Amino acid sequence: MDEAIDAFYYPQKGKRSWGPSNGYGIDRGMDRLEYAEWWNNNGILIIQIESVDAVINVQKLAKPGVDMVTFGENDLNFSIESYPSAPFKNLQECIAHVEAQLADTHVKVGAGSSPSGSL
């Protein structure tokens, strides 16, 4: 997860390299440091959970810098079906577990067919 955070955020929060001359949200006249600060304060890092192991370990994945988790339903179902003695029977049980694990954190849970969680 550190790798995703490092690749998403600019220094000093991450290690993303500079590249945008006309990146998302950049205003003309905005210098490198202004844009990096804007991005670091406004970018939304969403990770997608696609395995039983990720569901079980979601608290380790939901580090500072991660804003939301969503679910890759089909891949997660494959994982449930192939997991010996799966602790979850279906997607709804996985979502409930993740919501409970992240209830007291800053991380939002998108539990629908779109990243925002709406069905």
XYZ file of N, CA and C in Angstrom:
357
model
N 0.812 -1.186 0.000
C 0.000 0.000 0.000
C 0.862 1.259 0.000
N 2.019 1.167 0.632
C 2.921 2.315 0.633
C 3.281 2.724 -0.790
N 3.418 1.751 -1.665
C 3.777 2.035 -3.054
C 2.679 2.857 -3.748
N 1.416 2.511 -3.503
C 0.307 3.257 -4.100
C 0.264 4.684 -3.563
N 0.456 4.836 -2.272
C 0.446 6.162 -1.657
C 1.604 6.997 -2.197
N 2.783 6.403 -2.264
C 3.955 7.118 -2.795
C 3.743 7.553 -4.237
N 3.095 6.702 -5.050
C 2.886 7.011 -6.464
C 1.773 8.032 -6.676
N 0.880 8.166 -5.730
C -0.260 9.075 -5.870
C 0.068 10.500 -5.459
N 0.801 10.643 -4.363
C 1.068 11.964 -3.793
C 2.441 12.484 -4.185
N 2.515 13.802 -4.336
C 3.789 14.470 -4.587
C 4.557 14.635 -3.279
N 5.881 14.843 -3.372
C 6.654 15.148 -2.162
C 6.063 16.402 -1.496
N 6.053 16.434 -0.292
C 6.726 15.638 0.719
C 5.833 14.540 1.265
N 4.616 14.464 0.831
C 3.690 13.435 1.296
C 3.941 12.091 0.612
N 4.355 12.126 -0.636
C 4.624 10.910 -1.403
C 5.884 11.066 -2.232
N 5.988 10.238 -3.258
C 7.191 10.256 -4.094
C 6.860 10.395 -5.576
N 5.640 10.806 -5.883
C 5.211 10.951 -7.276
C 6.133 11.923 -7.995
N 6.490 11.560 -9.215
C 7.366 12.456 -9.980
C 6.532 13.520 -10.694
N 7.195 14.605 -11.017
C 6.530 15.727 -11.674
C 6.322 15.411 -13.145
N 5.256 15.890 -13.717
C 5.025 15.663 -15.123
C 3.960 16.552 -15.724
N 2.959 16.971 -14.925
C 1.848 17.670 -15.575
C 2.161 19.116 -15.922
N 2.075 19.420 -17.198
C 2.130 20.832 -17.574
C 0.698 21.345 -17.683
N -0.225 20.421 -17.856
C -1.644 20.770 -17.865
C -2.446 19.657 -17.194
N -1.998 19.231 -16.007
C -2.648 18.162 -15.257
C -3.992 18.582 -14.701
N -4.741 17.595 -14.238
C -6.053 17.847 -13.674
C -5.946 18.860 -12.541
N -6.761 19.896 -12.614
C -6.826 20.885 -11.552
C -5.773 21.972 -11.615
N -4.834 21.872 -12.547
C -3.762 22.868 -12.594
C -4.286 24.154 -13.242
N -3.992 25.266 -12.622
C -4.359 26.571 -13.163
C -3.134 27.196 -13.795
N -3.362 27.943 -14.854
C -2.244 28.652 -15.480
C -1.599 29.559 -14.439
N -0.307 29.564 -14.418
C 0.420 30.377 -13.457
C 0.707 29.650 -12.161
N 0.134 28.487 -11.985
C 0.380 27.703 -10.773
C 1.750 27.038 -10.919
N 2.621 27.242 -9.959
C 3.942 26.616 -10.074
C 3.921 25.185 -9.530
N 5.014 24.526 -9.675
C 5.157 23.116 -9.295
C 4.752 22.871 -7.844
N 5.247 23.696 -6.940
C 4.961 23.505 -5.524
C 3.497 23.794 -5.183
N 2.933 24.807 -5.825
C 1.519 25.118 -5.593
C 0.631 23.968 -6.068
N 0.949 23.444 -7.260
C 0.145 22.339 -7.785
C 0.303 21.090 -6.920
N 1.517 20.774 -6.512
C 1.748 19.599 -5.666
C 0.960 19.720 -4.367
N 0.963 20.893 -3.774
C 0.200 21.098 -2.544
C -1.295 20.943 -2.812
N -1.766 21.532 -3.927
C -3.182 21.417 -4.278
C -3.555 19.945 -4.454
N -2.743 19.209 -5.227
C -3.029 17.797 -5.476
C -3.038 17.002 -4.164
N -2.025 17.200 -3.353
C -1.920 16.457 -2.094
C -3.106 16.731 -1.165
N -3.696 17.922 -1.278
C -4.833 18.275 -0.423
C -6.188 17.936 -1.033
N -6.236 17.720 -2.362
C -7.520 17.535 -3.029
C -7.688 16.209 -3.759
N -6.589 15.530 -4.069
C -6.683 14.244 -4.741
C -7.370 13.227 -3.838
N -8.068 12.292 -4.445
C -8.770 11.251 -3.700
C -8.199 9.905 -4.121
N -7.567 9.219 -3.179
C -6.971 7.912 -3.451
C -7.954 6.830 -3.037
N -8.416 6.066 -4.036
C -9.365 4.983 -3.824
C -8.664 3.673 -4.158
N -8.766 2.704 -3.250
C -8.228 1.381 -3.538
C -9.400 0.420 -3.707
N -9.192 -0.608 -4.514
C -10.244 -1.582 -4.775
C -9.871 -2.919 -4.167
N -10.770 -3.470 -3.375
C -10.563 -4.753 -2.723
C -11.100 -5.850 -3.625
N -10.239 -6.824 -3.925
C -10.621 -7.881 -4.853
C -10.324 -9.278 -4.333
N -9.978 -9.411 -3.044
C -9.665 -10.741 -2.509
C -10.109 -10.854 -1.052
N -10.318 -12.093 -0.616
C -10.664 -12.346 0.775
C -9.542 -11.851 1.684
N -8.295 -12.074 1.273
C -7.170 -11.600 2.083
C -7.202 -10.087 2.266
N -7.580 -9.357 1.215
C -7.678 -7.898 1.331
C -8.804 -7.500 2.282
N -9.916 -8.226 2.247
C -11.020 -7.946 3.171
C -10.546 -8.167 4.608
N -9.889 -9.302 4.839
C -9.402 -9.629 6.182
C -8.408 -8.583 6.682
N -7.553 -8.095 5.792
C -6.472 -7.177 6.168
C -6.771 -5.720 5.860
N -8.026 -5.353 5.714
C -8.376 -4.008 5.275
C -7.825 -2.925 6.200
N -7.731 -3.188 7.497
C -7.190 -2.161 8.403
C -5.728 -1.862 8.089
N -4.984 -2.847 7.615
C -3.587 -2.623 7.235
C -3.495 -1.864 5.915
N -4.505 -2.023 5.053
C -4.508 -1.353 3.756
C -4.987 0.096 3.854
N -5.836 0.374 4.803
C -6.452 1.693 4.938
C -5.546 2.630 5.735
N -4.396 2.887 5.191
C -3.397 3.762 5.833
C -3.728 5.229 5.595
N -3.120 6.115 6.364
C -3.276 7.535 6.059
C -2.849 7.804 4.616
N -3.683 8.525 3.906
C -3.450 8.785 2.485
C -4.464 8.061 1.621
N -5.046 6.977 2.126
C -6.115 6.271 1.422
C -7.427 6.895 1.876
N -8.247 7.318 0.899
C -9.496 8.004 1.222
C -10.717 7.102 1.175
N -10.667 6.057 0.337
C -11.843 5.218 0.151
C -11.429 3.831 -0.304
N -12.226 2.841 0.064
C -12.073 1.495 -0.498
C -13.366 1.147 -1.224
N -13.216 0.473 -2.346
C -14.348 -0.050 -3.097
C -14.097 -1.541 -3.326
N -15.013 -2.190 -4.000
C -14.940 -3.633 -4.168
C -14.968 -4.016 -5.641
N -14.075 -4.914 -6.021
C -14.113 -5.529 -7.333
C -14.956 -6.791 -7.201
N -16.252 -6.653 -7.421
C -17.217 -7.698 -7.092
C -16.885 -9.046 -7.729
N -16.623 -9.080 -9.006
C -16.397 -10.362 -9.664
C -15.115 -11.032 -9.182
N -14.042 -10.281 -9.084
C -12.794 -10.870 -8.601
C -12.918 -11.290 -7.143
N -13.628 -10.524 -6.346
C -13.833 -10.892 -4.954
C -14.662 -12.183 -4.854
N -15.653 -12.321 -5.714
C -16.432 -13.563 -5.722
C -15.563 -14.758 -6.115
N -14.680 -14.590 -7.088
C -13.744 -15.673 -7.427
C -12.909 -16.044 -6.206
N -12.447 -15.032 -5.483
C -11.615 -15.276 -4.318
C -12.386 -16.015 -3.224
N -13.627 -15.608 -2.987
C -14.462 -16.295 -1.989
C -14.629 -17.760 -2.380
N -14.906 -18.007 -3.654
C -15.147 -19.368 -4.144
C -13.899 -20.249 -4.064
N -12.741 -19.650 -4.139
C -11.513 -20.442 -4.140
C -10.817 -20.487 -2.785
N -11.333 -19.753 -1.815
C -10.702 -19.648 -0.508
C -11.108 -20.833 0.365
N -10.140 -21.602 0.848
C -10.500 -22.720 1.729
C -11.134 -22.205 3.018
N -12.284 -22.702 3.344
C -13.000 -22.277 4.560
C -13.167 -20.764 4.608
N -13.669 -20.199 3.538
C -13.833 -18.745 3.446
C -14.607 -18.194 4.637
N -14.087 -17.156 5.281
C -14.781 -16.567 6.428
C -16.007 -15.748 6.019
N -16.161 -15.518 4.713
C -17.290 -14.740 4.200
C -17.977 -15.563 3.117
N -19.311 -15.567 3.134
C -20.068 -16.368 2.164
C -20.366 -15.606 0.879
N -20.368 -14.272 0.968
C -20.747 -13.478 -0.201
C -20.218 -12.050 -0.074
N -20.462 -11.288 -1.115
C -19.999 -9.897 -1.174
C -20.576 -9.068 -0.026
N -21.830 -9.271 0.304
C -22.470 -8.478 1.355
C -21.772 -8.695 2.702
N -21.360 -9.929 2.988
C -20.630 -10.184 4.235
C -19.261 -9.506 4.215
N -18.626 -9.471 3.055
C -17.325 -8.780 2.922
C -17.498 -7.287 3.170
N -18.522 -6.712 2.557
C -18.781 -5.279 2.733
C -19.061 -4.972 4.204
N -19.884 -5.780 4.837
C -20.210 -5.561 6.255
C -18.952 -5.624 7.115
N -18.064 -6.571 6.828
C -16.822 -6.686 7.590
C -15.952 -5.437 7.407
N -15.806 -5.002 6.169
C -14.977 -3.820 5.885
C -15.576 -2.582 6.539
N -16.893 -2.418 6.441
C -17.530 -1.258 7.077
C -17.299 -1.270 8.589
N -17.402 -2.424 9.205
C -17.178 -2.515 10.655
C -15.724 -2.209 11.001
N -14.792 -2.720 10.210
C -13.374 -2.514 10.489
C -12.960 -1.058 10.309
N -13.617 -0.352 9.410
C -13.217 1.027 9.097
C -14.154 2.071 9.696
N -15.093 1.645 10.526
C -16.104 2.553 11.072
C -15.512 3.749 11.801
N -14.433 3.557 12.512
C -13.847 4.645 13.300
C -12.621 5.265 12.635
N -12.529 5.158 11.319
C -11.397 5.720 10.592
C -11.876 6.816 9.653
N -10.938 7.444 8.979
C -11.232 8.480 7.989
C -11.618 7.885 6.635
N -11.447 6.576 6.458
C -11.620 5.930 5.157
C -13.087 5.623 4.901
N -13.580 6.074 3.741
C -14.959 5.809 3.326
C -15.021 4.447 2.647
N -16.204 3.834 2.673
C -16.418 2.547 2.026
C -17.440 2.743 0.918
N -17.032 2.490 -0.316
C -17.923 2.529 -1.461
C -18.471 1.140 -1.690
N -19.726 0.908 -1.356
C -20.259 -0.445 -1.352
C -21.343 -0.637 -2.400
N -21.151 -0.069 -3.574
C -22.135 -0.243 -4.630
C -21.455 -0.454 -5.961
N -22.186 -0.219 -7.015
C -21.663 -0.477 -8.349
C -20.886 0.696 -8.935
N -20.732 1.776 -8.167
C -19.923 2.901 -8.610
C -18.958 3.276 -7.480
N -17.878 3.976 -7.787
C -16.918 4.338 -6.739
C -17.523 5.117 -5.585
N -18.601 5.847 -5.843
C -19.203 6.616 -4.758
C -20.031 5.734 -3.835
N -20.258 4.473 -4.247
C -20.982 3.553 -3.399
C -22.472 3.510 -3.679
N -22.957 4.301 -4.641
C -24.389 4.255 -4.924
C -24.711 3.057 -5.797
N -25.866 2.506 -5.594
C -26.275 1.309 -6.339
C -26.942 1.656 -7.640
